[in-house]
Tab-separated table of C-alpha atoms in Angstrom:
chain	number	residue	atom	x	y	z
L	1	MET	CA	0.343	35.539	7.153
L	2	THR	CA	2.787	33.122	8.700
L	3	THR	CA	4.207	32.445	5.252
L	4	ASN	CA	5.523	35.987	4.955
L	5	LEU	CA	7.054	35.899	8.407
L	6	ARG	CA	8.847	32.714	7.542
L	7	SER	CA	10.118	33.888	4.203
L	8	GLU	CA	11.568	36.976	5.894
L	9	SER	CA	13.565	34.993	8.444
L	10	LEU	CA	17.054	34.762	6.985
L	11	ASP	CA	20.161	32.960	8.130
L	12	ALA	CA	23.603	34.568	8.573
L	13	GLY	CA	24.371	34.279	4.882
L	14	GLY	CA	21.208	36.178	4.010
L	15	ARG	CA	19.483	33.121	2.527
L	16	PRO	CA	16.103	31.895	3.667
L	17	SER	CA	16.713	29.807	6.792
L	18	ALA	CA	14.415	26.966	5.804
L	19	GLY	CA	12.867	25.467	2.724
L	20	PRO	CA	9.173	25.790	1.972
L	21	ARG	CA	6.865	23.922	4.315
L	22	VAL	CA	5.163	21.145	2.415
L	23	GLY	CA	2.533	18.850	3.876
L	24	VAL	CA	1.950	15.310	2.654
L	25	LEU	CA	-1.552	13.907	3.088
L	26	ALA	CA	-0.914	10.834	5.260
L	27	LEU	CA	-4.305	9.124	5.513
L	28	GLN	CA	-3.169	6.109	3.467
L	29	GLY	CA	-0.743	5.268	0.661
L	30	ASP	CA	2.919	5.921	-0.159
L	31	PHE	CA	3.159	9.242	1.715
L	32	ARG	CA	6.594	8.418	3.182
L	33	GLU	CA	8.096	8.090	-0.300
L	34	HIS	CA	6.870	11.597	-1.152
L	35	ALA	CA	8.119	12.950	2.158
L	36	LYS	CA	11.605	11.544	1.441
L	37	VAL	CA	11.823	13.113	-2.023
L	38	LEU	CA	10.576	16.488	-0.762
L	39	ALA	CA	13.017	16.505	2.163
L	40	LEU	CA	15.863	15.613	-0.195
L	41	LEU	CA	14.924	18.638	-2.311
L	42	GLY	CA	15.122	20.932	0.712
L	43	ALA	CA	11.474	21.205	1.786
L	44	GLU	CA	10.426	21.161	5.415
L	45	VAL	CA	8.005	18.236	5.355
L	46	SER	CA	5.104	17.458	7.672
L	47	LEU	CA	2.475	14.722	7.540
L	48	VAL	CA	-1.154	15.858	7.417
L	49	ARG	CA	-3.992	13.786	8.874
L	50	ARG	CA	-5.995	16.431	10.747
L	51	PRO	CA	-7.426	19.832	9.759
L	52	ALA	CA	-5.129	21.636	12.226
L	53	GLU	CA	-2.088	20.200	10.459
L	54	LEU	CA	-2.961	22.207	7.333
L	55	ALA	CA	-2.056	25.420	9.132
L	56	GLY	CA	1.210	26.982	8.006
L	57	ILE	CA	1.943	24.740	5.035
L	58	ASP	CA	2.940	26.353	1.726
L	59	GLY	CA	2.027	23.345	-0.400
L	60	LEU	CA	0.530	19.858	-0.189
L	61	VAL	CA	1.180	16.518	-1.845
L	62	ILE	CA	-1.581	13.911	-2.123
L	63	PRO	CA	0.171	10.547	-2.532
L	64	GLY	CA	-0.576	7.343	-4.366
L	65	GLY	CA	-2.859	4.881	-2.639
L	66	GLU	CA	-6.519	3.983	-2.762
L	67	SER	CA	-8.574	7.064	-3.650
L	68	SER	CA	-11.825	5.659	-2.244
L	69	VAL	CA	-10.148	5.167	1.156
L	70	MET	CA	-8.529	8.612	1.182
L	71	ASP	CA	-11.861	10.208	0.297
L	72	LYS	CA	-13.692	8.409	3.104
L	73	LEU	CA	-11.080	9.215	5.747
L	74	ALA	CA	-10.758	12.830	4.586
L	75	ARG	CA	-14.485	13.361	5.010
L	76	MET	CA	-14.771	11.390	8.247
L	77	PHE	CA	-12.009	13.334	9.947
L	78	GLY	CA	-13.130	16.745	8.690
L	79	LEU	CA	-10.272	17.340	6.229
L	80	ALA	CA	-12.208	17.452	2.973
L	81	GLU	CA	-13.795	20.894	3.395
L	82	PRO	CA	-10.636	22.659	4.673
L	83	LEU	CA	-8.733	21.064	1.782
L	84	ARG	CA	-11.277	22.323	-0.746
L	85	ALA	CA	-11.021	25.794	0.769
L	86	ALA	CA	-7.213	25.687	0.644
L	87	ILE	CA	-7.253	24.593	-3.000
L	88	ALA	CA	-9.726	27.371	-3.845
L	89	GLY	CA	-7.411	29.787	-2.006
L	90	GLY	CA	-4.539	28.882	-4.312
L	91	LEU	CA	-2.586	26.358	-2.205
L	92	PRO	CA	-0.171	24.503	-4.511
L	93	VAL	CA	-1.129	20.821	-4.527
L	94	TYR	CA	0.507	17.916	-6.362
L	95	GLY	CA	-1.393	14.626	-6.630
L	96	THR	CA	-0.002	11.318	-7.916
L	97	CYS	CA	-2.379	8.540	-9.032
L	98	ALA	CA	-4.983	8.510	-6.224
L	99	GLY	CA	-3.931	12.120	-5.599
L	100	LEU	CA	-4.775	13.022	-9.202
L	101	ILE	CA	-8.202	11.406	-8.708
L	102	MET	CA	-8.710	13.464	-5.534
L	103	LEU	CA	-7.889	16.678	-7.467
L	104	ALA	CA	-10.110	15.962	-10.476
L	105	ASP	CA	-13.403	17.821	-10.838
L	106	THR	CA	-15.018	14.694	-12.307
L	107	VAL	CA	-14.171	11.055	-11.581
L	108	LEU	CA	-15.431	8.134	-13.683
L	109	ASP	CA	-15.638	4.552	-12.348
L	110	ALA	CA	-15.574	5.792	-8.764
L	111	ILE	CA	-17.187	3.656	-6.055
L	112	ALA	CA	-20.734	4.575	-5.030
L	113	GLY	CA	-20.727	7.805	-3.051
L	114	GLN	CA	-17.058	8.591	-3.710
L	115	GLU	CA	-16.258	12.310	-3.845
L	116	SER	CA	-13.175	14.144	-5.020
L	117	LEU	CA	-11.811	17.429	-3.708
L	118	GLY	CA	-11.762	18.909	-7.197
L	119	GLY	CA	-9.809	21.867	-8.488
L	120	LEU	CA	-8.435	20.412	-11.720
L	121	ASP	CA	-10.800	20.998	-14.629
L	122	VAL	CA	-10.455	17.432	-15.917
L	123	VAL	CA	-12.377	14.179	-16.190
L	124	VAL	CA	-10.337	11.304	-14.759
L	125	ARG	CA	-11.109	7.608	-15.122
L	126	ARG	CA	-10.111	5.473	-12.141
L	127	ASN	CA	-8.270	2.131	-12.795
L	128	ALA	CA	-8.214	3.035	-16.480
L	129	PHE	CA	-5.778	0.291	-17.504
L	130	GLY	CA	-7.488	-2.626	-15.744
L	131	SER	CA	-6.080	-5.020	-13.162
L	132	GLN	CA	-2.552	-5.171	-11.758
L	133	ASN	CA	-1.542	-7.446	-14.653
L	134	GLN	CA	-1.893	-4.379	-16.891
L	135	SER	CA	0.186	-2.117	-14.619
L	136	PHE	CA	3.373	-1.055	-16.438
L	137	GLU	CA	6.409	1.184	-16.606
L	138	THR	CA	7.430	3.226	-19.641
L	139	ASP	CA	9.302	6.346	-20.763
L	140	LEU	CA	7.380	9.563	-21.390
L	141	ALA	CA	8.545	12.606	-23.310
L	142	ILE	CA	7.672	15.660	-21.214
L	143	PRO	CA	9.139	18.761	-22.867
L	144	ALA	CA	8.221	20.984	-19.896
L	145	LEU	CA	10.735	19.030	-17.776
L	146	GLY	CA	13.585	18.910	-20.289
L	147	ASP	CA	14.840	16.592	-23.015
L	148	GLU	CA	15.477	13.535	-20.892
L	149	PRO	CA	12.352	11.353	-20.858
L	150	VAL	CA	10.535	10.687	-17.598
L	151	HIS	CA	10.504	7.040	-16.545
L	152	ALA	CA	6.928	6.557	-15.363
L	153	VAL	CA	5.386	3.719	-13.318
L	154	PHE	CA	1.624	3.214	-13.653
L	155	ILE	CA	0.027	1.077	-10.934
L	156	ARG	CA	-3.668	0.454	-11.504
L	157	GLY	CA	-3.476	4.070	-12.534
L	158	PRO	CA	-6.065	6.563	-13.749
L	159	VAL	CA	-5.993	8.492	-17.036
L	160	VAL	CA	-7.275	11.953	-17.845
L	161	GLU	CA	-10.114	11.349	-20.286
L	162	SER	CA	-10.738	14.983	-21.053
L	163	VAL	CA	-8.897	18.180	-20.246
L	164	GLY	CA	-11.128	21.202	-19.634
L	165	ALA	CA	-10.447	24.714	-20.872
L	166	SER	CA	-8.704	25.794	-17.638
L	167	ALA	CA	-6.266	22.858	-17.453
L	168	THR	CA	-3.236	21.958	-19.592
L	169	ALA	CA	-1.974	18.500	-20.541
L	170	LEU	CA	1.723	18.016	-19.724
L	171	ALA	CA	2.238	14.437	-20.894
L	172	SER	CA	0.508	11.743	-22.919
L	173	LEU	CA	1.010	8.082	-23.684
L	174	GLU	CA	1.767	7.085	-27.272
L	175	ASP	CA	-1.929	6.375	-27.826
L	176	GLY	CA	-2.692	9.969	-26.884
L	177	ARG	CA	-4.191	9.394	-23.454
L	178	VAL	CA	-3.265	12.228	-21.088
L	179	VAL	CA	-1.380	11.218	-17.933
L	180	ALA	CA	-0.099	14.519	-16.494
L	181	VAL	CA	-1.917	17.832	-16.139
L	182	GLU	CA	-1.528	21.210	-14.507
L	183	GLN	CA	-3.773	24.139	-13.786
L	184	GLY	CA	-2.344	27.136	-11.965
L	185	ASN	CA	-0.920	25.837	-8.710
L	186	LEU	CA	-2.314	22.323	-9.163
L	187	LEU	CA	-0.341	19.458	-10.663
L	188	GLY	CA	-1.463	15.864	-11.212
L	189	THR	CA	0.153	12.714	-12.629
L	190	SER	CA	-1.312	9.258	-13.256
L	191	PHE	CA	2.091	7.773	-12.417
L	192	HIS	CA	4.450	7.728	-9.424
L	193	PRO	CA	7.690	9.747	-9.681
L	194	GLU	CA	8.100	9.226	-5.920
L	195	ILE	CA	9.078	5.561	-6.353
L	196	THR	CA	11.477	5.829	-9.304
L	197	GLY	CA	14.051	8.395	-8.156
L	198	GLU	CA	12.590	10.890	-10.660
L	199	HIS	CA	12.683	14.272	-8.900
L	200	ARG	CA	11.781	16.696	-11.654
L	201	PHE	CA	8.037	16.716	-10.954
L	202	HIS	CA	8.659	17.434	-7.282
L	203	GLU	CA	11.162	20.179	-8.274
L	204	TYR	CA	8.611	21.652	-10.637
L	205	PHE	CA	5.988	21.539	-7.908
L	206	LEU	CA	8.337	23.112	-5.348
L	207	GLY	CA	8.851	25.934	-7.858
L	208	LYS	CA	5.127	26.665	-7.609
L	209	VAL	CA	5.286	26.423	-3.819
L	210	ARG	CA	8.259	28.806	-3.560
L	211	SER	CA	6.792	31.388	-5.881
L	212	ARG	CA	3.573	31.436	-3.886
L	213	ALA	CA	5.388	31.554	-0.531
L	214	ASN	CA	7.780	34.315	-1.711
L	215	PRO	CA	5.914	36.231	-4.383
X	1	MET	CA	8.815	3.304	-30.124
X	2	THR	CA	8.853	3.397	-26.337
X	3	VAL	CA	9.005	0.068	-24.566
X	4	SER	CA	6.344	-0.574	-21.946
X	5	GLU	CA	6.938	-3.303	-19.417
X	6	THR	CA	4.397	-5.119	-17.257
X	7	GLY	CA	5.206	-7.449	-14.378
X	8	SER	CA	8.549	-5.833	-13.483
X	9	SER	CA	9.716	-5.899	-9.869
X	10	ARG	CA	9.046	-2.191	-9.582
X	11	VAL	CA	5.478	-2.571	-10.831
X	12	LYS	CA	4.815	-5.605	-8.602
X	13	ARG	CA	6.305	-4.082	-5.455
X	14	GLY	CA	4.713	-0.762	-6.361
X	15	LEU	CA	1.150	-1.970	-5.805
X	16	ALA	CA	2.088	-3.040	-2.278
X	17	GLU	CA	3.558	0.449	-1.726
X	18	MET	CA	0.176	1.939	-2.608
X	19	LEU	CA	-1.634	-0.335	-0.135
X	20	LYS	CA	0.441	0.936	2.797
X	21	GLY	CA	-1.391	2.375	5.759
X	22	GLY	CA	-4.411	0.338	4.738
X	23	VAL	CA	-6.442	-2.705	5.728
X	24	ILE	CA	-6.872	-5.790	3.522
X	25	MET	CA	-9.956	-7.801	4.446
X	26	ASP	CA	-10.819	-11.492	3.917
X	27	VAL	CA	-14.174	-11.895	2.162
X	28	VAL	CA	-16.062	-15.025	1.105
X	29	THR	CA	-18.946	-13.494	-0.888
X	30	PRO	CA	-19.459	-10.500	-3.187
X	31	GLU	CA	-21.735	-9.036	-0.481
X	32	GLN	CA	-18.887	-9.103	2.027
X	33	ALA	CA	-16.556	-7.586	-0.576
X	34	ARG	CA	-19.017	-4.708	-0.980
X	35	ILE	CA	-19.131	-4.177	2.788
X	36	ALA	CA	-15.321	-4.186	2.901
X	37	GLU	CA	-14.967	-1.643	0.083
X	38	ASP	CA	-17.640	0.587	1.604
X	39	ALA	CA	-15.872	0.435	4.967
X	40	GLY	CA	-12.589	1.637	3.450
X	41	ALA	CA	-10.596	-1.555	2.792
X	42	VAL	CA	-7.626	-0.940	0.430
X	43	ALA	CA	-8.009	-4.458	-1.003
X	44	VAL	CA	-9.915	-7.673	-0.389
X	45	MET	CA	-8.743	-11.280	-0.161
X	46	ALA	CA	-11.225	-13.533	-1.962
X	47	LEU	CA	-11.653	-16.844	-0.114
X	48	GLU	CA	-14.097	-19.709	0.064
X	49	ARG	CA	-13.813	-19.976	3.837
X	50	VAL	CA	-12.228	-17.607	6.330
X	51	PRO	CA	-9.395	-19.151	8.364
X	52	ALA	CA	-11.617	-19.611	11.442
X	53	ASP	CA	-13.924	-21.869	9.388
X	54	ILE	CA	-11.049	-23.711	7.735
X	55	ARG	CA	-9.876	-24.400	11.268
X	56	SER	CA	-13.232	-25.601	12.620
X	57	GLN	CA	-14.332	-27.557	9.528
X	58	GLY	CA	-10.974	-29.169	8.801
X	59	GLY	CA	-10.184	-31.027	5.566
X	60	VAL	CA	-7.953	-29.891	2.736
X	61	ALA	CA	-8.223	-26.155	2.056
X	62	ARG	CA	-7.609	-25.176	-1.585
X	63	MET	CA	-7.766	-22.246	-4.000
X	64	SER	CA	-11.275	-20.738	-4.240
X	65	ASP	CA	-13.763	-21.508	-6.998
X	66	PRO	CA	-13.014	-19.275	-10.030
X	67	ASP	CA	-16.710	-18.292	-10.170
X	68	LEU	CA	-16.460	-16.863	-6.665
X	69	ILE	CA	-13.275	-14.961	-7.503
X	70	ASP	CA	-14.862	-13.595	-10.703
X	71	ALA	CA	-17.947	-12.481	-8.784
X	72	ILE	CA	-15.842	-10.659	-6.200
X	73	ILE	CA	-13.700	-8.987	-8.893
X	74	ALA	CA	-16.925	-7.857	-10.594
X	75	GLU	CA	-18.328	-6.459	-7.342
X	76	VAL	CA	-15.511	-4.133	-6.251
X	77	SER	CA	-13.034	-1.705	-7.831
X	78	ILE	CA	-10.298	-2.009	-5.194
X	79	PRO	CA	-7.587	-4.667	-5.742
X	80	VAL	CA	-8.624	-8.306	-5.297
X	81	MET	CA	-6.154	-10.846	-3.928
X	82	ALA	CA	-6.629	-14.613	-3.800
X	83	LYS	CA	-4.793	-17.500	-2.175
X	84	ALA	CA	-2.909	-20.404	-3.734
X	85	ARG	CA	-1.551	-23.337	-1.734
X	86	ILE	CA	2.163	-23.247	-0.877
X	87	GLY	CA	4.036	-24.724	-3.852
X	88	HIS	CA	0.898	-25.083	-6.008
X	89	PHE	CA	2.119	-23.223	-9.088
X	90	VAL	CA	-0.865	-24.321	-11.184
X	91	GLU	CA	-3.333	-22.748	-8.749
X	92	ALA	CA	-1.184	-19.621	-9.092
X	93	GLN	CA	-1.324	-19.875	-12.900
X	94	VAL	CA	-5.121	-20.091	-12.667
X	95	LEU	CA	-5.291	-17.055	-10.368
X	96	GLN	CA	-3.105	-15.102	-12.805
X	97	ALA	CA	-5.425	-16.137	-15.658
X	98	LEU	CA	-8.398	-14.926	-13.564
X	99	ASP	CA	-6.633	-11.540	-13.453
X	100	VAL	CA	-6.461	-11.193	-9.669
X	101	ASP	CA	-4.299	-8.279	-8.536
X	102	TYR	CA	-2.141	-10.190	-6.036
X	103	ILE	CA	-1.588	-13.888	-5.301
X	104	ASP	CA	-1.117	-14.961	-1.687
X	105	GLU	CA	0.959	-18.158	-1.455
X	106	SER	CA	-0.622	-18.984	1.851
X	107	GLU	CA	-0.069	-21.295	4.783
X	108	VAL	CA	-3.771	-20.866	5.598
X	109	LEU	CA	-4.476	-23.346	2.788
X	110	SER	CA	-3.130	-26.898	2.880
X	111	PRO	CA	0.408	-26.974	1.408
X	112	ALA	CA	0.729	-28.705	-1.991
X	113	ASP	CA	4.508	-29.115	-1.799
X	114	TYR	CA	6.418	-29.656	1.416
X	115	VAL	CA	9.789	-28.872	-0.193
X	116	ASN	CA	9.431	-26.077	-2.743
X	117	HIS	CA	7.612	-22.796	-2.741
X	118	ILE	CA	6.358	-21.361	-6.051
X	119	ASP	CA	8.943	-19.724	-8.357
X	120	LYS	CA	7.240	-16.354	-8.220
X	121	TRP	CA	9.561	-14.673	-10.748
X	122	ALA	CA	7.807	-16.725	-13.435
X	123	PHE	CA	4.558	-14.750	-12.990
X	124	ASN	CA	3.306	-11.383	-14.191
X	125	THR	CA	0.960	-11.115	-11.174
X	126	PRO	CA	2.713	-10.139	-7.926
X	127	PHE	CA	2.843	-12.426	-4.876
X	128	VAL	CA	2.530	-11.837	-1.160
X	129	CYS	CA	3.947	-14.533	1.145
X	130	GLY	CA	3.860	-15.176	4.871
X	131	ALA	CA	6.907	-15.166	7.145
X	132	THR	CA	7.534	-15.685	10.841
X	133	ASN	CA	11.087	-14.328	10.841
X	134	LEU	CA	13.579	-12.396	8.708
X	135	GLY	CA	15.240	-15.415	7.097
X	136	GLU	CA	11.900	-16.769	5.928
X	137	ALA	CA	10.901	-13.332	4.585
X	138	LEU	CA	14.169	-13.007	2.625
X	139	ARG	CA	13.845	-16.528	1.198
X	140	ARG	CA	10.380	-15.643	-0.100
X	141	ILE	CA	11.684	-12.366	-1.562
X	142	ASN	CA	14.506	-14.312	-3.213
X	143	GLU	CA	11.835	-16.524	-4.824
X	144	GLY	CA	10.116	-13.394	-6.148
X	145	ALA	CA	7.624	-12.316	-3.474
X	146	ALA	CA	6.796	-8.610	-3.943
X	147	MET	CA	5.211	-8.177	-0.509
X	148	ILE	CA	5.568	-9.948	2.842
X	149	ARG	CA	2.992	-10.444	5.572
X	150	SER	CA	3.986	-11.752	8.942
X	151	LYS	CA	1.954	-14.891	9.517
X	152	GLY	CA	0.513	-14.625	12.983
X	153	GLU	CA	-1.878	-17.477	13.705
X	154	ALA	CA	-4.789	-17.104	11.295
X	155	GLY	CA	-8.352	-17.790	12.364
X	156	THR	CA	-7.747	-17.492	16.105
X	157	GLY	CA	-8.485	-13.877	16.969
X	158	ASP	CA	-5.394	-14.187	19.194
X	159	VAL	CA	-2.926	-11.473	18.213
X	160	SER	CA	-0.003	-12.856	20.220
X	161	GLU	CA	1.599	-14.733	17.319
X	162	ALA	CA	1.315	-11.690	15.043
X	163	THR	CA	3.067	-9.684	17.741
X	164	LYS	CA	5.772	-12.306	18.041
X	165	HIS	CA	6.444	-12.393	14.295
X	166	ILE	CA	6.590	-8.645	13.651
X	167	ARG	CA	8.781	-8.178	16.721
X	168	LYS	CA	11.037	-10.997	15.586
X	169	ILE	CA	11.456	-9.555	12.083
X	170	SER	CA	12.121	-6.043	13.448
X	171	SER	CA	14.659	-7.201	16.009
X	172	GLU	CA	16.498	-9.328	13.454
X	173	ILE	CA	16.684	-6.276	11.162
X	174	ASN	CA	18.066	-4.201	14.049
X	175	VAL	CA	20.753	-6.795	14.695
X	176	LEU	CA	21.836	-6.701	11.035
X	177	ARG	CA	22.103	-2.909	11.131
X	178	SER	CA	24.706	-3.073	13.871
X	179	MET	CA	26.869	-5.682	12.127
X	180	THR	CA	30.126	-5.197	10.291
X	181	LYS	CA	30.429	-6.443	6.729
X	182	ASP	CA	32.317	-9.597	7.674
X	183	GLU	CA	29.691	-10.455	10.281
X	184	LEU	CA	26.984	-10.155	7.604
X	185	TYR	CA	28.395	-13.158	5.724
X	186	VAL	CA	27.810	-15.277	8.801
X	187	ALA	CA	24.402	-13.686	9.358
X	188	ALA	CA	23.403	-14.656	5.812
X	189	LYS	CA	24.431	-18.228	6.508
X	190	GLU	CA	22.477	-18.301	9.757
X	191	LEU	CA	19.406	-16.637	8.264
X	192	GLN	CA	19.613	-19.073	5.326
X	193	ALA	CA	19.114	-16.129	3.018
X	194	PRO	CA	21.125	-14.697	0.092
X	195	TYR	CA	23.975	-12.410	1.127
X	196	GLU	CA	22.882	-9.618	-1.255
X	197	LEU	CA	19.461	-9.377	0.403
X	198	VAL	CA	20.985	-9.504	3.883
X	199	LEU	CA	23.380	-6.694	2.941
X	200	GLU	CA	20.511	-4.626	1.532
X	201	VAL	CA	18.495	-4.997	4.742
X	202	ALA	CA	21.567	-4.118	6.840
X	203	GLU	CA	22.125	-0.953	4.799
X	204	THR	CA	18.532	0.251	4.521
X	205	GLY	CA	17.211	-0.968	7.879
X	206	LYS	CA	14.098	-2.412	6.304
X	207	LEU	CA	12.855	-5.211	4.074
X	208	PRO	CA	13.191	-4.520	0.338
X	209	VAL	CA	9.403	-4.971	0.044
X	210	VAL	CA	6.364	-3.812	1.983
X	211	LEU	CA	5.633	-5.674	5.237
X	212	PHE	CA	2.045	-6.133	6.417
X	213	VAL	CA	0.919	-7.991	9.524
X	214	ALA	CA	-1.659	-10.787	9.480
X	215	GLY	CA	-3.098	-13.497	11.676
X	216	GLY	CA	-5.270	-12.904	14.721
X	217	VAL	CA	-6.038	-9.192	14.334
X	218	ALA	CA	-9.599	-8.760	15.678
X	219	THR	CA	-9.961	-5.234	17.098
X	220	PRO	CA	-9.042	-1.633	16.185
X	221	ALA	CA	-6.493	-1.681	19.018
X	222	ASP	CA	-4.917	-4.862	17.602
X	223	ALA	CA	-4.485	-3.157	14.228
X	224	ALA	CA	-3.050	0.012	15.786
X	225	MET	CA	-0.605	-2.018	17.870
X	226	MET	CA	0.700	-3.777	14.768
X	227	MET	CA	1.195	-0.374	13.097
X	228	GLN	CA	3.040	0.945	16.164
X	229	LEU	CA	5.257	-2.137	16.007
X	230	GLY	CA	6.288	-1.120	12.495
X	231	ALA	CA	3.824	-2.807	10.135
X	232	ASP	CA	3.135	-1.045	6.825
X	233	GLY	CA	-0.496	-2.187	6.990
X	234	VAL	CA	-2.787	-4.926	8.248
X	235	PHE	CA	-4.619	-7.990	6.972
X	236	VAL	CA	-7.806	-8.811	8.860
X	237	GLY	CA	-9.205	-12.253	8.195
X	238	SER	CA	-11.870	-13.840	10.327
X	239	GLY	CA	-11.815	-10.851	12.705
X	240	ILE	CA	-14.352	-8.813	10.747
X	241	PHE	CA	-16.969	-11.169	9.338
X	242	LYS	CA	-16.911	-13.457	12.397
X	243	SER	CA	-17.823	-10.499	14.626
X	244	GLY	CA	-21.186	-9.139	15.715
X	245	ASN	CA	-21.229	-6.046	13.503
X	246	PRO	CA	-18.906	-6.449	10.491
X	247	GLU	CA	-19.747	-3.067	8.896
X	248	ALA	CA	-18.903	-1.080	12.015
X	249	ARG	CA	-15.874	-3.176	12.926
X	250	ALA	CA	-14.410	-2.966	9.421
X	251	ALA	CA	-14.708	0.832	9.353
X	252	ALA	CA	-13.286	1.096	12.873
X	253	VAL	CA	-10.222	-1.008	12.013
X	254	VAL	CA	-9.588	1.214	8.959
X	255	LYS	CA	-9.693	4.373	11.079
X	256	ALA	CA	-7.516	2.881	13.810
X	257	THR	CA	-4.926	1.862	11.201
X	258	THR	CA	-4.629	5.445	9.910
X	259	PHE	CA	-4.623	7.007	13.408
X	260	TYR	CA	-2.624	4.170	14.958
X	261	ASP	CA	-0.648	6.524	17.185
X	262	ASP	CA	-3.662	8.446	18.527
X	263	PRO	CA	-5.281	6.627	21.479
X	264	SER	CA	-8.208	9.056	21.572
X	265	VAL	CA	-9.221	8.106	18.023
X	266	ILE	CA	-8.740	4.408	18.784
X	267	ALA	CA	-10.916	4.764	21.898
X	268	GLN	CA	-13.599	6.574	19.940
X	269	VAL	CA	-13.748	4.029	17.112
X	270	SER	CA	-13.694	1.073	19.530
X	271	ARG	CA	-17.065	2.019	21.046
X	272	GLY	CA	-20.243	0.130	20.246
X	273	LEU	CA	-18.765	-2.452	17.892
X	274	GLY	CA	-20.692	-5.384	19.366
X	275	GLU	CA	-19.037	-8.709	19.963
X	276	ALA	CA	-15.551	-9.413	18.669
X	277	MET	CA	-14.958	-12.863	17.216
X	278	VAL	CA	-14.865	-15.412	19.994
X	279	GLY	CA	-11.343	-16.583	19.316
X	280	ILE	CA	-9.083	-19.409	20.322
X	281	ASN	CA	-5.971	-19.012	22.437
X	282	VAL	CA	-2.990	-20.084	20.361
X	283	ALA	CA	-1.570	-21.856	23.420
X	284	ASP	CA	-4.615	-24.183	23.364
X	285	LEU	CA	-3.951	-25.265	19.780
X	286	ALA	CA	-2.223	-28.581	19.317
X	287	ALA	CA	0.948	-28.150	17.257
X	288	PRO	CA	-0.414	-29.815	14.069
X	289	HIS	CA	-3.163	-27.175	13.960
X	290	ARG	CA	-0.770	-24.223	13.963
X	291	LEU	CA	-0.798	-22.770	10.467
X	292	ALA	CA	2.217	-20.501	10.982
X	293	GLU	CA	4.464	-23.561	11.068
X	294	ARG	CA	3.599	-24.329	7.447
X	295	GLY	CA	6.218	-22.914	5.060
X	296	TRP	CA	9.933	-22.794	5.741
């Protein structure tokens, strides 16, 4: 495994010479914003548009954007099946908004023929809040990330309508609707930490990536 | 009790961030909207006539019929944008009431006010506005635009004006980056834009909002060229539904926009698309028929 080779290469101080290698799915959406946050947190970031670019990454982020477009392009350019295999193989993946939709086992209000990659045992409803006029920002209490609330931006976002037995809800709106979930190495949020300067979700995700890369 | 806020700058600009790397297509019927969504459009622009028809039929071009906008919103699940005339704040109020996702204050329609643009801060719905240069873009942002599209020359199928405008905006940004702080005061005066926005562009090297390209994009290679020139995404107006095979062309432009830096993909998707829209050379247009000169 290339991962092991990399984790064994140390610099003069005896520390790992490079951060974990994290890919960002770059078919469409705000992938550059994710790449910036990940690089700031010490990851070695690469953009992924082709199956070959999945080789050697320790984790993947699926950005915000239009899920129906990402799905189409992923299938057209042969990425969907390798991604499903990587997820089944335990690759840590973090999806925001459209990325959460891509990770959900079941998607409601999808366009005709839309498929998700799956992996998260949840039912997600696309555009759950309505049009852009209903898009909003708010503070969320997320105990798993500490006492300070997370400032969350929802942009025509999805919600998790039901959380299956294998998945865990991490955050909910005041009305109880679930907006952040995790299951093993998979993490999904309805909102966009990548555009608010909120780094704790990416840190949390990188923790999963590091522990898989250096078990 | 946690406060939730709609219509903030972050929320308005945020939707444009999510559209990046995508193609926004002009549609005039729900059927066309369906074709656009199925082809992979990130959003549609609901119109009564595409710019090429506005050009050939003439007359005053206005906001679309609310019934048409409703029917298009009902047909698709991707964001729906619609155009208001420059300065026509009541058309914009109507579009907000119709719950469109973005309002385009557009030079493609006949201007309603030759002095003032719409005060876009007064709206909950975000606005996209056209610009031919950096000063114009910053003036629109100062008025509350949450997204900018370079104007190009709509309805021509001639990409040369789009090229000119994106190159102009990029080169003006590059000039600002190399300036000292005292020079930026003069630059703000010359750009006729607020100093704070000029300073922000000089420091970050980019517009504070997403920048798409529009006007004359007709082929996958046109779209890819705009992306290579630094666009965040592409509007395609008449180019798709005035062509021989809209379904195939729409899907091809989407693929070329994602793989804009890969000539082999662009070559592959450019095959067998049938006729492109016939087009008009911008140089053959008499000055009063140039839409990009509307707005200031």
